XYZ file of C-alpha atoms in Angstrom:
466
model
C 116.264 92.881 -11.372
C 114.332 92.754 -7.959
C 112.973 89.297 -6.434
C 109.300 90.345 -6.921
C 110.302 90.712 -11.292
C 111.775 88.046 -10.959
C 109.288 86.047 -9.816
C 106.936 87.054 -11.937
C 108.899 86.090 -14.999
C 109.153 82.904 -13.684
C 112.570 81.982 -11.891
C 109.971 80.938 -8.642
C 108.967 80.658 -5.115
C 112.876 79.582 -4.373
C 114.150 83.623 -4.964
C 111.054 84.630 -2.335
C 111.484 82.175 0.292
C 115.671 82.815 -0.005
C 115.048 86.843 0.204
C 113.125 86.155 3.191
C 115.625 83.824 4.515
C 118.461 86.646 4.091
C 116.510 89.931 4.704
C 113.230 89.995 6.720
C 113.106 90.246 10.013
C 109.521 88.525 11.209
C 107.503 89.454 14.083
C 107.368 87.273 17.108
C 109.219 84.599 15.233
C 112.350 81.997 16.328
C 114.071 83.512 13.229
C 116.772 80.275 13.333
C 114.180 78.244 12.359
C 113.972 79.499 9.041
C 117.629 78.682 8.005
C 116.673 75.086 7.878
C 112.734 75.320 7.080
C 111.123 78.180 4.800
C 108.543 80.275 6.062
C 105.420 80.197 4.322
C 104.769 83.073 2.005
C 101.445 84.372 1.429
C 100.485 85.549 -1.994
C 96.912 85.875 -2.299
C 93.573 85.939 -0.204
C 89.846 85.787 -0.961
C 86.954 85.584 1.070
C 88.061 83.247 3.763
C 90.676 81.511 2.175
C 94.366 82.387 1.782
C 96.998 80.801 -1.211
C 100.533 80.124 -0.456
C 103.038 80.499 -3.431
C 103.053 77.118 -3.793
C 99.128 77.126 -4.466
C 98.274 75.319 -1.121
C 94.636 76.673 -0.002
C 94.205 77.237 3.327
C 91.066 78.304 5.321
C 91.672 81.419 7.351
C 90.621 80.640 10.780
C 92.027 83.608 12.652
C 90.817 86.890 10.155
C 94.876 87.231 9.675
C 95.696 88.093 13.280
C 91.772 89.006 14.468
C 91.770 91.674 11.682
C 90.339 90.654 8.527
C 86.297 90.912 9.815
C 84.878 91.401 6.293
C 87.179 88.798 4.296
C 89.910 89.002 1.643
C 89.776 90.279 -1.837
C 87.216 92.890 -1.798
C 87.608 94.766 -5.021
C 85.303 97.745 -3.581
C 87.904 98.175 -0.304
C 91.183 98.531 -3.196
C 89.116 100.860 -5.258
C 88.434 103.079 -2.562
C 92.009 103.332 -1.693
C 93.244 103.645 -5.151
C 91.151 106.795 -5.417
C 92.142 107.838 -1.930
C 95.502 107.939 -3.127
C 94.919 109.514 -6.357
C 92.692 112.493 -4.550
C 95.349 112.737 -1.343
C 97.229 109.949 -0.407
C 98.996 111.370 2.384
C 98.466 114.602 5.228
C 99.209 114.679 8.955
C 96.263 115.266 11.601
C 99.272 117.117 13.246
C 96.882 120.437 13.666
C 95.345 119.794 10.139
C 91.908 117.680 9.213
C 91.484 115.919 6.335
C 87.888 114.520 5.089
C 88.850 110.910 5.707
C 89.983 111.756 9.176
C 87.145 113.811 10.073
C 84.307 111.563 8.646
C 85.696 108.643 10.187
C 85.794 109.976 13.730
C 82.337 111.366 13.905
C 81.520 107.455 12.232
C 83.535 106.187 15.434
C 81.741 108.860 17.932
C 78.325 107.387 16.703
C 79.141 103.897 17.329
C 80.618 104.390 20.553
C 78.465 104.244 23.876
C 78.029 107.021 25.972
C 79.688 110.204 25.472
C 83.290 108.413 24.032
C 83.079 111.572 21.444
C 87.005 112.499 20.584
C 88.721 110.518 18.657
C 92.716 109.882 18.732
C 93.947 108.531 16.086
C 97.060 105.951 15.846
C 98.569 103.265 13.548
C 97.614 100.500 15.406
C 96.611 98.852 18.985
C 100.010 99.096 20.798
C 100.150 102.731 20.106
C 96.232 103.102 21.028
C 97.185 101.465 24.222
C 100.243 104.009 24.741
C 98.295 106.770 24.110
C 95.400 106.082 26.850
C 97.754 105.966 29.259
C 99.990 109.079 28.251
C 96.419 110.202 28.496
C 95.111 109.261 31.777
C 98.517 110.236 33.548
C 98.637 114.092 32.145
C 94.324 114.094 32.355
C 94.840 113.731 36.129
C 97.773 116.595 36.506
C 95.507 118.660 34.456
C 92.832 118.381 36.968
C 94.637 118.484 40.072
C 95.788 114.714 40.898
C 99.622 114.624 39.996
C 100.474 111.591 41.393
C 98.063 109.347 39.881
C 99.682 107.551 36.745
C 99.492 103.812 37.825
C 97.595 101.120 35.654
C 96.061 97.812 36.844
C 95.482 94.911 34.266
C 95.342 91.729 34.395
C 97.537 88.600 34.844
C 98.498 87.046 31.110
C 96.629 89.776 29.276
C 98.545 91.318 26.100
C 98.225 95.248 25.633
C 100.976 95.589 22.893
C 104.767 96.338 22.128
C 105.803 100.019 23.282
C 107.481 100.345 26.292
C 104.250 101.610 28.477
C 101.790 99.033 26.419
C 104.664 96.279 27.718
C 104.392 97.399 31.042
C 100.391 96.858 31.215
C 100.898 93.757 29.469
C 101.038 90.653 32.166
C 103.112 88.349 30.193
C 106.819 88.618 32.377
C 108.356 86.147 29.976
C 107.959 88.855 26.935
C 109.029 92.156 28.980
C 112.395 90.350 30.229
C 114.598 91.185 27.384
C 113.597 94.863 27.557
C 113.790 95.877 31.200
C 113.500 98.049 32.984
C 109.949 99.214 31.889
C 107.951 102.799 32.258
C 107.205 102.105 36.051
C 103.731 102.210 37.104
C 101.822 98.492 35.797
C 100.582 96.152 38.092
C 98.585 93.080 38.152
C 95.385 91.258 39.065
C 94.113 88.043 38.964
C 92.373 87.450 35.523
C 88.960 85.679 34.596
C 89.972 82.144 33.813
C 87.129 80.483 35.371
C 88.428 76.917 34.432
C 90.968 77.659 36.822
C 89.411 79.189 39.403
C 90.402 76.487 41.654
C 94.119 77.354 41.473
C 93.748 80.899 42.318
C 92.331 79.651 45.420
C 88.548 81.592 43.904
C 84.888 80.028 43.833
C 83.913 78.379 40.914
C 80.496 79.602 40.664
C 80.399 82.036 38.053
C 78.673 84.835 39.220
C 80.776 84.635 42.731
C 84.140 84.295 41.011
C 83.329 87.422 38.855
C 82.697 89.107 41.999
C 85.687 87.575 43.862
C 87.769 89.031 40.236
C 86.625 92.057 40.661
C 87.177 92.850 44.412
C 91.086 91.909 43.703
C 90.990 95.341 41.130
C 89.973 97.278 44.317
C 91.963 95.601 46.757
C 95.100 96.444 44.439
C 93.588 100.131 44.007
C 93.661 99.982 47.749
C 97.194 99.042 48.200
C 98.723 101.237 45.850
C 96.350 104.149 46.833
C 94.040 105.340 45.122
C 95.699 108.567 44.521
C 98.078 106.847 42.754
C 95.816 104.891 40.178
C 94.875 106.255 37.048
C 93.254 103.492 35.053
C 92.237 99.964 34.906
C 92.585 98.676 31.498
C 91.093 95.428 30.681
C 89.793 93.730 27.681
C 86.370 92.756 27.298
C 87.369 89.136 25.984
C 90.865 88.224 27.521
C 92.591 87.523 24.040
C 96.126 85.698 25.995
C 95.542 82.852 28.117
C 92.950 81.963 25.633
C 89.416 84.081 25.333
C 89.005 84.319 29.277
C 85.370 85.716 28.805
C 83.497 88.338 31.975
C 81.725 86.589 34.463
C 78.065 87.461 35.210
C 78.355 90.929 36.627
C 82.318 91.340 36.477
C 82.215 94.762 34.530
C 79.506 96.287 36.393
C 81.279 95.768 39.191
C 84.576 97.235 38.246
C 82.697 99.968 36.949
C 81.452 100.669 40.523
C 84.958 100.416 41.856
C 86.408 102.810 39.259
C 83.692 105.494 39.707
C 84.380 105.464 43.941
C 88.477 105.582 43.441
C 88.478 108.146 40.486
C 90.108 105.845 38.372
C 89.642 105.437 34.388
C 88.259 102.260 32.961
C 89.586 101.513 29.404
C 88.406 98.917 27.561
C 90.996 97.633 25.141
C 88.851 96.419 22.453
C 92.293 96.067 19.406
C 90.753 92.383 19.398
C 87.427 92.603 20.812
C 85.973 95.879 18.432
C 84.751 95.757 15.464
C 82.259 92.683 15.159
C 84.185 90.384 16.409
C 81.148 90.065 19.679
C 78.692 90.856 17.180
C 78.612 94.831 18.087
C 80.440 97.483 17.393
C 82.316 97.827 20.656
C 82.121 95.177 23.069
C 81.512 97.242 25.977
C 78.197 97.250 24.443
C 77.669 93.918 24.682
C 78.582 92.999 28.074
C 77.033 95.653 29.815
C 79.542 98.466 30.739
C 80.872 102.282 30.167
C 84.185 103.063 29.326
C 85.976 105.823 30.022
C 88.666 105.236 27.229
C 88.411 102.522 24.203
C 91.078 101.772 22.563
C 90.646 99.684 19.125
C 92.401 99.270 15.587
C 92.652 95.804 13.729
C 88.722 95.291 12.425
C 88.264 99.088 12.042
C 89.568 98.501 8.544
C 89.483 94.845 8.632
C 93.310 95.047 7.698
C 92.959 97.080 4.545
C 95.202 99.977 6.094
C 96.650 99.785 9.057
C 94.589 102.274 11.949
C 93.767 102.239 15.539
C 92.480 104.874 17.663
C 92.126 105.925 21.313
C 88.229 107.227 21.989
C 87.618 109.193 24.897
C 84.938 110.771 26.854
C 83.884 114.695 26.869
C 85.347 114.652 30.485
C 88.703 113.543 29.440
C 89.124 116.172 26.766
C 87.503 118.817 28.511
C 90.696 119.919 30.354
C 92.865 120.050 27.237
C 90.231 122.288 26.165
C 91.597 125.367 28.134
C 93.996 128.219 27.274
C 96.633 127.040 26.125
C 96.514 123.106 27.302
C 97.702 120.114 24.508
C 98.424 116.346 24.366
C 102.167 116.368 23.384
C 101.688 113.166 21.634
C 101.492 112.344 17.712
C 102.312 109.714 15.133
C 102.933 110.652 11.604
C 100.843 108.008 9.788
C 98.047 108.530 12.183
C 94.836 108.871 10.750
C 96.449 108.573 7.066
C 93.825 109.624 4.472
C 93.805 106.231 2.573
C 93.589 103.795 5.868
C 90.572 106.153 7.085
C 89.098 106.137 3.690
C 88.895 102.202 3.323
C 88.147 102.001 7.164
C 84.857 103.969 6.053
C 84.109 101.579 3.160
C 84.652 98.352 5.683
C 82.164 100.183 7.947
C 79.833 100.819 5.381
C 80.230 96.793 4.690
C 79.555 96.036 8.239
C 76.169 98.059 7.656
C 74.859 96.739 4.661
C 75.680 92.859 5.151
C 74.542 92.797 8.560
C 78.242 91.433 9.869
C 77.302 92.075 13.130
C 73.907 90.279 13.542
C 75.751 86.929 11.217
C 77.367 87.215 14.678
C 75.045 87.319 17.220
C 72.969 84.444 14.754
C 76.078 82.516 14.267
C 77.599 82.628 17.485
C 76.408 79.769 19.119
C 76.385 77.625 16.327
C 80.103 78.059 16.532
C 80.640 77.476 20.074
C 78.912 74.230 19.510
C 80.986 72.913 16.799
C 83.693 74.129 18.419
C 82.506 72.090 21.919
C 82.240 69.130 19.637
C 86.342 68.748 20.385
C 85.811 68.040 24.082
C 85.373 64.081 23.241
C 89.180 64.336 22.746
C 91.374 63.460 25.559
C 93.884 66.474 24.970
C 90.659 69.391 25.057
C 90.351 70.365 28.571
C 87.804 72.775 27.637
C 86.730 75.219 24.942
C 85.677 78.685 25.797
C 84.606 81.881 24.172
C 82.081 84.275 22.819
C 81.175 85.803 19.490
C 83.422 84.822 16.792
C 86.238 84.297 19.304
C 87.088 80.960 20.725
C 89.719 78.968 22.433
C 90.503 75.382 22.971
C 92.272 74.606 25.948
C 94.865 71.700 26.108
C 95.600 69.229 28.905
C 97.807 66.900 29.704
C 95.128 65.036 31.863
C 91.410 65.880 31.720
C 90.474 64.633 34.840
C 92.920 66.676 36.888
C 93.456 69.796 34.093
C 96.711 68.542 34.923
C 98.610 70.716 31.996
C 102.087 70.298 29.720
C 105.364 70.712 31.108
C 108.100 72.777 29.432
C 109.303 70.126 27.166
C 105.798 69.144 26.071
C 104.986 72.585 25.111
C 107.795 72.951 23.147
C 106.857 70.311 21.084
C 103.304 70.607 20.546
C 102.875 74.376 20.267
C 106.259 75.552 19.397
C 107.213 72.616 17.018
C 104.422 70.586 16.009
C 100.834 72.487 15.740
C 101.547 75.410 13.776
C 102.805 73.405 10.455
C 100.363 70.602 11.103
C 97.436 72.458 10.842
C 98.488 74.844 7.890
C 99.292 72.010 6.266
C 95.803 69.892 6.858
C 94.458 73.025 5.977
C 93.445 75.445 8.821
C 95.567 78.432 9.510
C 94.521 79.661 13.409
C 96.913 80.211 16.529
C 98.540 77.956 19.023
C 99.977 79.797 22.279
C 101.335 79.099 25.133
C 101.808 82.303 26.445
C 99.193 80.920 29.649
C 97.849 77.410 29.271
C 98.730 75.921 25.743
C 95.614 76.923 23.869
C 94.293 76.442 19.807
C 92.559 80.274 19.132
C 90.307 80.905 16.336
C 88.388 83.815 15.261
C 87.083 83.605 11.674
C 86.262 85.984 9.302
C 82.463 87.414 10.628
C 81.205 86.385 6.983
C 81.648 82.783 7.858
C 79.047 80.274 8.818
C 78.318 76.689 9.547
C 80.363 75.173 6.261
C 83.368 77.233 7.404
C 82.809 76.156 11.324
C 82.790 72.686 10.403
C 86.070 72.465 8.507
C 87.660 74.335 11.449
C 86.143 71.615 13.671
C 87.146 68.646 10.945
C 90.865 70.476 10.809
C 91.615 70.339 14.670
C 89.890 67.258 15.590
C 92.400 65.543 12.543
C 95.841 67.570 13.588
C 94.516 67.296 17.629
C 94.270 63.376 17.296
C 97.782 63.462 15.668
C 99.190 65.709 18.215
C 98.192 63.469 20.962
C 100.183 60.337 19.533
C 103.032 62.664 20.323
C 102.567 63.775 23.680
């Protein structure tokens, strides 16, 4: 009898937690922790709520992992998946096409700005970033600039775990166990204006944006424009805590990329599909990428899928003669994932979810900023339905917490305390210590208030620890 069968007939949650302890290798998790303390087992979701195997109800303040835009438990999406599985459960897009893949590619091209008309499917965001770097390198080889292979990205930015995407990632601690990585990744400062003084940068937002963008050109010139293929940037940088673009920043970056014939890649794995109130955040922030990478919200997590979307210019040399892109994934453009993505996007349009974000983003920001009256909260920043609270040791000086305090606060106390208090969100210290929230796009003021109240209660408890 399997563990699932045992649970159904009543032998209880202990069988699941023991099986998890014995067999499930969880991602980004300290596995030794779960030898003493069982991992939470999530068994059900409805709307913005999830429940564990003990019946504990929690507000999903992170949309799973910036994924479940339309909310959990959508019966119509389950029905679409079942129908597609009955008609055609699987066929690869390796020289063949399926109806759902064709229709979804057409839909995405229609949403994407400018002539981003070519959709290369993957099964997730890291694979999309990996694909973007590979296509950039091959594009320049095919167009007579074979030395262009380097990528510039920002400090603290996360772009995925494959070897190439990890080389683009700006988090040294995430790389050390896997070095040497793919060569060619280089870093520039991010857009954390709250820490501008520490970077020796101007604190005026417009001047800071110009300064940060100019560091990209400085890096291109230092490495040599004939060797740099791409600049990879998130519209709002996730890791470090929701760094928004200063005014004029992306317009300046676009000018720099054009001047040096460098591709601008907008990594919208988190920011795409309504997180900022538009299908792609590049549209909201007013810039035209050469490539968009996306995943997560495309299907709201109901099926694993991602994509690299490229311009007609990038596709053009691949249409000549015997040229082809020697790259792909078995499950990319999976028929069931593509079908449920189309149905998910139908919900976006029918329920006006992008407009809901635009209508309510100010209210979410204002609600989150109430937390600034706590001594432990140094900054609250974000955009759309994507916000971060930066935690500080000293509010006046912006002094951050040391390694031991971070271990206590971020690793040991906050994840469990927030969950016990009724909120799933993300404590993180890959940059400075932050808590991130990104609720489903269906949420409104009632959920915002609940998020703020749980954060306030939990951070008040945390202040007594540190």
